[in-house]
């Protein structure tokens, strides 16, 4: 069995950033395992720009963004294996992977970084009735066909769901010669970024119908149209609002799910709120030496935040391997209070905050002119006015060591949305 | 001139084809779709019934009782997945126990072994996830689960290996009776054959009515199903039925042979023989009824839903035999449930008719063995090492949810009656049947099919016809 200091499962933006930061902490013996035939993950098919505003202060395309990290991995001579699928992983940090050259690989790692990313929710997750003909696919699959292979999966498109990939694909398909009839969103707000609604829909006069969903799909061999209906505040279909929309393709952009099959194989507990493993401020899971970062942990909107989080995970994995890893202070639980769907991390060590720890979270509804508050037990220690809060945009607050000064015996930190 | 032409390549047509492949006969199978197992066989409950349901004395009762025990040998010879998981018919009140007793009595009359009524304590031990309302059940230990399309593909492959000719994409337009033979006009050609066997599923009435004045009518009865993620595949171990109603055996909750959980079907008579759409009402009904059998049906774990059509005949029983007014025209029609269970016995019955009519000689070199595609996910790590060494494409995983390798996909395409479409690859390998429902693997399968078949990528379809996955190159439509 081969042994490595750190094995990183996934060579997308999370895995690359983790690998680089681990190497910068002077860990030599690193291996990245990537299931696709190139590094870079889903960024390779995200040919639109807008990546990197926070880190590079410029607008890169997905492949350009990925290239900056891939180049660095190459320059640092970090070993990686492509076309290599991890099929098993256990609590002893033994990884079983498979590829054509090595056959079956068994690897023992001192530390593991889980960076497997996420996948799209399929039609079944919504149980949309109707035909099962050709022309029904997720936006990400369409993105691969159009951007990587150069072919259109259809010419007259209805998009269900206003997640970012759906919005991006509405624009892309338009530019490549398809007609996007409309985008339907079940919720009364879009789960995509504001800038994508403006730049991908408004600029191309593509209507966004909020509180609308697809209730039936018609077509024998290929989609001939979908029935769209309006829903009430409880997401129930309002009878009489059904309308047939002629199209040859239904693109689904109805949410992303962290891809934690391997995490489950090691019996690591998965959060019902994020779909990812639970971690502390070092991105470490319940198994010492197993870290998680990027979309496998929770779904991000911006790759820059994936990168920052993953640098942290890589650095801590390195420290773990070097035996420099010490978590000082008390363990305090972080809780998503009213109006907040989840927080990452879910635990912090009060003596291990360095310059501060970023807590990322999402709100559960659209809020205007509200406050984000942080409570240490019953004491409010942070109160930030926000003009707008939406579930589509991840929020970050920084817990600073100063907050904990003179406060011992904190049992719980709660983040919530408040009126005043 | 063929000796025998079988119309339809569902489980019945393919069972007959494989049985008759033992004889020195020129046999042809006509199929309107681009693959075998595309009709009722593709979308049903996949249950091998014990045999207590059918009315004693009917063909259904007789052939169910005969068919069920044939499965062990068949599954062994043809290497398709089959397991006797047992079934239970549950009831919700003490009054309903009479209904169970009636079924038990009927089962005994039908000669079904291994039936007994069990009561709450034993029942809950057997199936702890049953709802609290449940009082008792009829337990049938011989009931099983199978993969009906994999079984049918196995039958077809074995028939083809033994000389049966399959003509796919060959819809029958008309049949003309000549003096000593039949002329079958398909969309491609005219075929001469001494004998016709009608195994056309929901179209069996149309085929019969082309030849015989004794008209039959098949009314497709739609059943809708939901399939759940493998993480909840063990919610029940046995197949769980409720007491049957006039419309059928009702809505069951069952594990599938591949490890998913299956819930369905409802029963709605429809006009359109091609319409396998699901409906909101139907799916809701299926889930609502299933929730009475099993507590906490995990609706958030549904990965897909589908509908199938039962080939229900107004005569209420299977129609198997020579048409009275058309010599050498043999019907295997009206094969609704327990058709899958009965299929091997139906084939034997038809074989008997063929022997009587044509008195064919047995082949000496009939090979009853068909090897399944090696499933990477089911191999041990040592076997995996071995197979990748032999064939490196087994080291390339194309479907991450079901752990299917490129090696398996290539074999599915290269075999006799090989896969030509995405759905055909799916039925042979399970590529795309997992929790992402082909989101990741479909792009790869399209590439592999295009490469292997040497066809442009835009010609690759989901299931033939105009079900193309890709329509044109980017910007092709922009002037």
mmCIF file of C-alpha atoms in Angstrom, chain A residues 117-375:
data_model
loop_
_atom_site.group_PDB
_atom_site.id
_atom_site.type_symbol
_atom_site.label_atom_id
_atom_site.label_comp_id
_atom_site.label_asym_id
_atom_site.label_seq_id
_atom_site.Cartn_x
_atom_site.Cartn_y
_atom_site.Cartn_z
ATOM 1 C CA UNK A 117 -17.603 19.104 -5.299
ATOM 2 C CA UNK A 118 -21.311 18.803 -5.915
ATOM 3 C CA UNK A 119 -23.826 17.579 -8.447
ATOM 4 C CA UNK A 120 -27.107 18.868 -9.782
ATOM 5 C CA UNK A 121 -30.479 17.812 -8.491
ATOM 6 C CA UNK A 122 -32.181 15.760 -11.190
ATOM 7 C CA UNK A 123 -35.801 15.845 -12.328
ATOM 8 C CA UNK A 124 -36.680 13.049 -9.920
ATOM 9 C CA UNK A 125 -35.860 15.255 -6.953
ATOM 10 C CA UNK A 126 -38.869 17.372 -7.946
ATOM 11 C CA UNK A 127 -40.832 14.381 -9.215
ATOM 12 C CA UNK A 128 -42.014 16.405 -12.224
ATOM 13 C CA UNK A 129 -44.602 14.282 -14.022
ATOM 14 C CA UNK A 130 -44.920 13.834 -17.757
ATOM 15 C CA UNK A 131 -42.953 12.256 -20.556
ATOM 16 C CA UNK A 132 -39.468 10.825 -20.201
ATOM 17 C CA UNK A 133 -38.455 11.686 -23.736
ATOM 18 C CA UNK A 134 -35.278 13.315 -25.056
ATOM 19 C CA UNK A 135 -34.686 16.987 -24.330
ATOM 20 C CA UNK A 136 -34.830 16.995 -20.529
ATOM 21 C CA UNK A 137 -31.470 17.648 -18.932
ATOM 22 C CA UNK A 138 -29.772 19.572 -16.186
ATOM 23 C CA UNK A 139 -28.224 22.928 -16.969
ATOM 24 C CA UNK A 140 -24.751 21.635 -16.107
ATOM 25 C CA UNK A 141 -25.056 18.725 -18.518
ATOM 26 C CA UNK A 142 -26.187 21.164 -21.212
ATOM 27 C CA UNK A 143 -23.220 23.345 -20.318
ATOM 28 C CA UNK A 144 -20.867 20.444 -20.955
ATOM 29 C CA UNK A 145 -22.473 19.661 -24.316
ATOM 30 C CA UNK A 146 -22.408 23.275 -25.453
ATOM 31 C CA UNK A 147 -19.142 24.544 -23.990
ATOM 32 C CA UNK A 148 -16.946 21.448 -24.129
ATOM 33 C CA UNK A 149 -18.349 19.490 -27.056
ATOM 34 C CA UNK A 150 -19.705 22.415 -29.081
ATOM 35 C CA UNK A 151 -23.198 21.066 -29.676
ATOM 36 C CA UNK A 152 -26.652 22.314 -28.771
ATOM 37 C CA UNK A 153 -28.992 19.918 -26.981
ATOM 38 C CA UNK A 154 -32.008 21.874 -28.286
ATOM 39 C CA UNK A 155 -33.177 25.009 -30.026
ATOM 40 C CA UNK A 156 -36.171 26.235 -28.065
ATOM 41 C CA UNK A 157 -35.546 26.181 -24.374
ATOM 42 C CA UNK A 158 -37.482 26.531 -21.150
ATOM 43 C CA UNK A 159 -35.335 26.726 -18.036
ATOM 44 C CA UNK A 160 -36.800 25.561 -14.749
ATOM 45 C CA UNK A 161 -35.050 27.047 -11.755
ATOM 46 C CA UNK A 162 -33.099 30.258 -11.582
ATOM 47 C CA UNK A 163 -29.932 28.896 -10.031
ATOM 48 C CA UNK A 164 -26.750 30.430 -11.401
ATOM 49 C CA UNK A 165 -26.014 27.644 -13.875
ATOM 50 C CA UNK A 166 -29.531 27.949 -15.284
ATOM 51 C CA UNK A 167 -29.137 31.700 -15.744
ATOM 52 C CA UNK A 168 -25.691 31.343 -17.285
ATOM 53 C CA UNK A 169 -26.968 28.663 -19.654
ATOM 54 C CA UNK A 170 -29.970 30.771 -20.679
ATOM 55 C CA UNK A 171 -27.495 33.348 -21.975
ATOM 56 C CA UNK A 172 -25.089 30.814 -23.448
ATOM 57 C CA UNK A 173 -27.774 28.936 -25.375
ATOM 58 C CA UNK A 174 -29.075 32.260 -26.708
ATOM 59 C CA UNK A 175 -25.607 33.228 -27.896
ATOM 60 C CA UNK A 176 -25.135 29.846 -29.555
ATOM 61 C CA UNK A 177 -28.315 30.133 -31.574
ATOM 62 C CA UNK A 178 -31.116 28.738 -29.418
ATOM 63 C CA UNK A 179 -34.233 30.603 -28.334
ATOM 64 C CA UNK A 180 -34.768 30.695 -24.587
ATOM 65 C CA UNK A 181 -38.497 31.128 -24.096
ATOM 66 C CA UNK A 182 -38.546 31.731 -20.351
ATOM 67 C CA UNK A 183 -37.052 30.891 -16.986
ATOM 68 C CA UNK A 184 -39.498 29.605 -14.362
ATOM 69 C CA UNK A 185 -38.730 29.785 -10.667
ATOM 70 C CA UNK A 186 -40.822 28.029 -8.027
ATOM 71 C CA UNK A 187 -39.820 30.469 -5.288
ATOM 72 C CA UNK A 188 -40.878 34.102 -5.150
ATOM 73 C CA UNK A 189 -37.200 35.034 -5.542
ATOM 74 C CA UNK A 190 -34.291 33.793 -7.617
ATOM 75 C CA UNK A 191 -31.642 31.624 -6.016
ATOM 76 C CA UNK A 192 -29.081 33.008 -8.440
ATOM 77 C CA UNK A 193 -26.797 36.000 -8.113
ATOM 78 C CA UNK A 194 -28.324 39.377 -8.878
ATOM 79 C CA UNK A 195 -25.652 40.122 -11.459
ATOM 80 C CA UNK A 196 -26.528 36.943 -13.338
ATOM 81 C CA UNK A 197 -30.204 37.887 -13.527
ATOM 82 C CA UNK A 198 -29.255 41.238 -15.001
ATOM 83 C CA UNK A 199 -26.513 40.076 -17.351
ATOM 84 C CA UNK A 200 -27.989 36.741 -18.447
ATOM 85 C CA UNK A 201 -31.734 37.365 -18.563
ATOM 86 C CA UNK A 202 -32.546 41.070 -18.601
ATOM 87 C CA UNK A 203 -29.903 41.883 -21.192
ATOM 88 C CA UNK A 204 -31.408 39.305 -23.544
ATOM 89 C CA UNK A 205 -35.068 39.997 -22.772
ATOM 90 C CA UNK A 206 -35.577 36.524 -21.341
ATOM 91 C CA UNK A 207 -38.559 36.588 -18.981
ATOM 92 C CA UNK A 208 -38.099 35.308 -15.424
ATOM 93 C CA UNK A 209 -41.375 34.043 -14.031
ATOM 94 C CA UNK A 210 -41.183 33.868 -10.247
ATOM 95 C CA UNK A 211 -43.586 31.610 -8.315
ATOM 96 C CA UNK A 212 -43.997 29.464 -11.432
ATOM 97 C CA UNK A 213 -43.118 25.841 -11.990
ATOM 98 C CA UNK A 214 -43.309 23.123 -14.608
ATOM 99 C CA UNK A 215 -46.177 20.746 -13.847
ATOM 100 C CA UNK A 216 -46.115 18.539 -16.945
ATOM 101 C CA UNK A 217 -43.773 17.627 -19.788
ATOM 102 C CA UNK A 218 -45.250 16.710 -23.173
ATOM 103 C CA UNK A 219 -43.602 14.858 -26.036
ATOM 104 C CA UNK A 220 -43.231 11.325 -27.368
ATOM 105 C CA UNK A 221 -39.696 11.131 -28.688
ATOM 106 C CA UNK A 222 -38.592 14.665 -27.934
ATOM 107 C CA UNK A 223 -40.011 17.402 -25.721
ATOM 108 C CA UNK A 224 -42.802 19.268 -27.500
ATOM 109 C CA UNK A 225 -43.652 21.589 -24.674
ATOM 110 C CA UNK A 226 -44.160 21.978 -20.959
ATOM 111 C CA UNK A 227 -47.104 23.064 -18.859
ATOM 112 C CA UNK A 228 -46.195 25.898 -16.545
ATOM 113 C CA UNK A 229 -48.357 26.942 -13.608
ATOM 114 C CA UNK A 230 -48.244 29.588 -10.945
ATOM 115 C CA UNK A 231 -47.846 28.562 -7.313
ATOM 116 C CA UNK A 232 -49.100 30.193 -4.129
ATOM 117 C CA UNK A 233 -47.029 31.122 -1.088
ATOM 118 C CA UNK A 234 -47.101 27.479 0.065
ATOM 119 C CA UNK A 235 -45.800 26.369 -3.322
ATOM 120 C CA UNK A 236 -49.107 24.762 -4.232
ATOM 121 C CA UNK A 237 -50.214 25.005 -7.840
ATOM 122 C CA UNK A 238 -52.936 27.602 -8.365
ATOM 123 C CA UNK A 239 -55.611 25.853 -10.468
ATOM 124 C CA UNK A 240 -56.465 27.625 -13.680
ATOM 125 C CA UNK A 241 -53.033 29.185 -14.121
ATOM 126 C CA UNK A 242 -51.668 26.305 -16.194
ATOM 127 C CA UNK A 243 -50.262 27.392 -19.514
ATOM 128 C CA UNK A 244 -48.689 25.298 -22.262
ATOM 129 C CA UNK A 245 -45.324 26.571 -23.412
ATOM 130 C CA UNK A 246 -44.010 25.130 -26.641
ATOM 131 C CA UNK A 247 -40.317 24.141 -26.512
ATOM 132 C CA UNK A 248 -37.995 21.283 -27.478
ATOM 133 C CA UNK A 249 -35.831 21.290 -24.368
ATOM 134 C CA UNK A 250 -36.309 21.643 -20.630
ATOM 135 C CA UNK A 251 -33.198 22.655 -18.733
ATOM 136 C CA UNK A 252 -33.230 22.032 -15.002
ATOM 137 C CA UNK A 253 -31.382 24.295 -12.632
ATOM 138 C CA UNK A 254 -33.050 23.268 -9.435
ATOM 139 C CA UNK A 255 -30.268 23.080 -6.943
ATOM 140 C CA UNK A 256 -26.942 21.478 -6.189
ATOM 141 C CA UNK A 257 -26.155 18.687 -3.767
ATOM 142 C CA UNK A 258 -22.702 18.226 -2.189
ATOM 143 C CA UNK A 259 -21.369 14.921 -3.452
ATOM 144 C CA UNK A 260 -20.639 13.048 -0.240
ATOM 145 C CA UNK A 261 -20.807 9.388 -1.225
ATOM 146 C CA UNK A 262 -17.230 8.868 -0.003
ATOM 147 C CA UNK A 263 -17.812 10.868 3.146
ATOM 148 C CA UNK A 264 -20.685 8.540 3.949
ATOM 149 C CA UNK A 265 -18.496 5.492 3.314
ATOM 150 C CA UNK A 266 -16.332 6.654 6.200
ATOM 151 C CA UNK A 267 -19.491 7.126 8.284
ATOM 152 C CA UNK A 268 -18.848 10.834 8.704
ATOM 153 C CA UNK A 269 -22.016 12.549 9.778
ATOM 154 C CA UNK A 270 -23.659 14.704 7.106
ATOM 155 C CA UNK A 271 -25.477 17.895 8.011
ATOM 156 C CA UNK A 272 -29.096 17.922 6.969
ATOM 157 C CA UNK A 273 -28.812 21.659 6.343
ATOM 158 C CA UNK A 274 -25.808 21.787 4.031
ATOM 159 C CA UNK A 275 -25.657 18.236 2.717
ATOM 160 C CA UNK A 276 -21.982 18.299 3.624
ATOM 161 C CA UNK A 277 -19.943 17.022 6.555
ATOM 162 C CA UNK A 278 -19.764 19.073 9.733
ATOM 163 C CA UNK A 279 -16.448 20.804 10.347
ATOM 164 C CA UNK A 280 -14.767 23.092 12.841
ATOM 165 C CA UNK A 281 -12.867 26.306 12.099
ATOM 166 C CA UNK A 282 -9.963 24.336 10.622
ATOM 167 C CA UNK A 283 -12.282 22.564 8.151
ATOM 168 C CA UNK A 284 -11.618 19.327 9.991
ATOM 169 C CA UNK A 285 -14.424 16.756 10.146
ATOM 170 C CA UNK A 286 -15.155 14.495 13.077
ATOM 171 C CA UNK A 287 -12.287 12.215 11.963
ATOM 172 C CA UNK A 288 -8.928 13.713 12.985
ATOM 173 C CA UNK A 289 -6.921 14.460 9.862
ATOM 174 C CA UNK A 290 -9.873 14.412 7.474
ATOM 175 C CA UNK A 291 -10.710 17.856 6.144
ATOM 176 C CA UNK A 292 -13.408 19.057 3.737
ATOM 177 C CA UNK A 293 -13.679 22.182 1.619
ATOM 178 C CA UNK A 294 -15.473 23.678 -1.340
ATOM 179 C CA UNK A 295 -18.804 22.517 -2.662
ATOM 180 C CA UNK A 296 -18.568 19.128 -1.016
ATOM 181 C CA UNK A 297 -18.857 20.990 2.279
ATOM 182 C CA UNK A 298 -21.590 23.422 1.273
ATOM 183 C CA UNK A 299 -22.591 24.867 -2.069
ATOM 184 C CA UNK A 300 -20.873 28.173 -2.840
ATOM 185 C CA UNK A 301 -21.865 30.896 -5.306
ATOM 186 C CA UNK A 302 -18.370 32.250 -5.862
ATOM 187 C CA UNK A 303 -15.257 30.224 -6.521
ATOM 188 C CA UNK A 304 -13.128 32.780 -4.674
ATOM 189 C CA UNK A 305 -14.748 31.700 -1.430
ATOM 190 C CA UNK A 306 -14.097 28.076 -2.330
ATOM 191 C CA UNK A 307 -10.454 28.940 -2.828
ATOM 192 C CA UNK A 308 -10.143 30.799 0.486
ATOM 193 C CA UNK A 309 -11.850 28.029 2.400
ATOM 194 C CA UNK A 310 -9.725 25.384 0.719
ATOM 195 C CA UNK A 311 -6.438 27.212 1.381
ATOM 196 C CA UNK A 312 -7.436 27.036 5.009
ATOM 197 C CA UNK A 313 -8.204 23.311 4.785
ATOM 198 C CA UNK A 314 -4.910 22.599 2.992
ATOM 199 C CA UNK A 315 -2.910 24.592 5.497
ATOM 200 C CA UNK A 316 -4.502 22.814 8.425
ATOM 201 C CA UNK A 317 -4.034 19.399 6.829
ATOM 202 C CA UNK A 318 -0.325 20.277 6.526
ATOM 203 C CA UNK A 319 -0.128 21.327 10.135
ATOM 204 C CA UNK A 320 -1.856 18.143 11.166
ATOM 205 C CA UNK A 321 0.747 16.100 9.299
ATOM 206 C CA UNK A 322 3.598 18.111 10.822
ATOM 207 C CA UNK A 323 2.217 17.591 14.295
ATOM 208 C CA UNK A 324 1.857 21.362 14.709
ATOM 209 C CA UNK A 325 -1.825 21.084 14.975
ATOM 210 C CA UNK A 326 -3.263 22.102 18.246
ATOM 211 C CA UNK A 327 -6.723 23.306 18.957
ATOM 212 C CA UNK A 328 -6.702 25.512 21.992
ATOM 213 C CA UNK A 329 -9.619 26.672 24.051
ATOM 214 C CA UNK A 330 -13.139 25.500 24.446
ATOM 215 C CA UNK A 331 -15.288 23.947 21.755
ATOM 216 C CA UNK A 332 -18.280 26.142 21.105
ATOM 217 C CA UNK A 333 -21.175 25.165 18.900
ATOM 218 C CA UNK A 334 -22.370 27.523 16.195
ATOM 219 C CA UNK A 335 -26.105 27.558 15.591
ATOM 220 C CA UNK A 336 -28.206 28.845 12.753
ATOM 221 C CA UNK A 337 -30.853 30.947 14.456
ATOM 222 C CA UNK A 338 -33.957 32.519 13.049
ATOM 223 C CA UNK A 339 -33.685 33.385 9.363
ATOM 224 C CA UNK A 340 -30.398 31.511 8.933
ATOM 225 C CA UNK A 341 -30.303 28.161 7.158
ATOM 226 C CA UNK A 342 -26.879 26.924 8.187
ATOM 227 C CA UNK A 343 -23.401 27.943 9.266
ATOM 228 C CA UNK A 344 -19.991 26.616 8.264
ATOM 229 C CA UNK A 345 -18.153 25.794 10.499
ATOM 230 C CA UNK A 346 -20.476 24.312 13.097
ATOM 231 C CA UNK A 347 -17.883 24.290 15.887
ATOM 232 C CA UNK A 348 -15.068 26.678 16.817
ATOM 233 C CA UNK A 349 -12.253 26.376 19.319
ATOM 234 C CA UNK A 350 -12.113 29.641 21.190
ATOM 235 C CA UNK A 351 -8.325 29.610 21.530
ATOM 236 C CA UNK A 352 -7.696 28.773 17.891
ATOM 237 C CA UNK A 353 -9.017 31.807 16.095
ATOM 238 C CA UNK A 354 -5.783 33.381 14.822
ATOM 239 C CA UNK A 355 -6.677 36.726 13.267
ATOM 240 C CA UNK A 356 -10.272 35.641 13.169
ATOM 241 C CA UNK A 357 -12.410 32.940 11.673
ATOM 242 C CA UNK A 358 -14.779 33.440 8.768
ATOM 243 C CA UNK A 359 -18.205 31.979 9.345
ATOM 244 C CA UNK A 360 -20.155 31.452 6.151
ATOM 245 C CA UNK A 361 -23.896 31.088 6.130
ATOM 246 C CA UNK A 362 -27.035 31.506 4.090
ATOM 247 C CA UNK A 363 -30.280 33.165 5.058
ATOM 248 C CA UNK A 364 -33.488 31.259 4.506
ATOM 249 C CA UNK A 365 -35.558 33.968 2.849
ATOM 250 C CA UNK A 366 -35.261 37.368 1.208
ATOM 251 C CA UNK A 367 -34.932 40.104 3.856
ATOM 252 C CA UNK A 368 -34.727 43.862 3.378
ATOM 253 C CA UNK A 369 -33.297 46.314 5.884
ATOM 254 C CA UNK A 370 -32.633 43.724 8.533
ATOM 255 C CA UNK A 371 -29.743 43.000 10.825
ATOM 256 C CA UNK A 372 -27.426 40.067 11.098
ATOM 257 C CA UNK A 373 -26.791 39.439 14.759
ATOM 258 C CA UNK A 374 -24.299 37.227 16.525
ATOM 259 C CA UNK A 375 -25.093 36.058 20.013
#
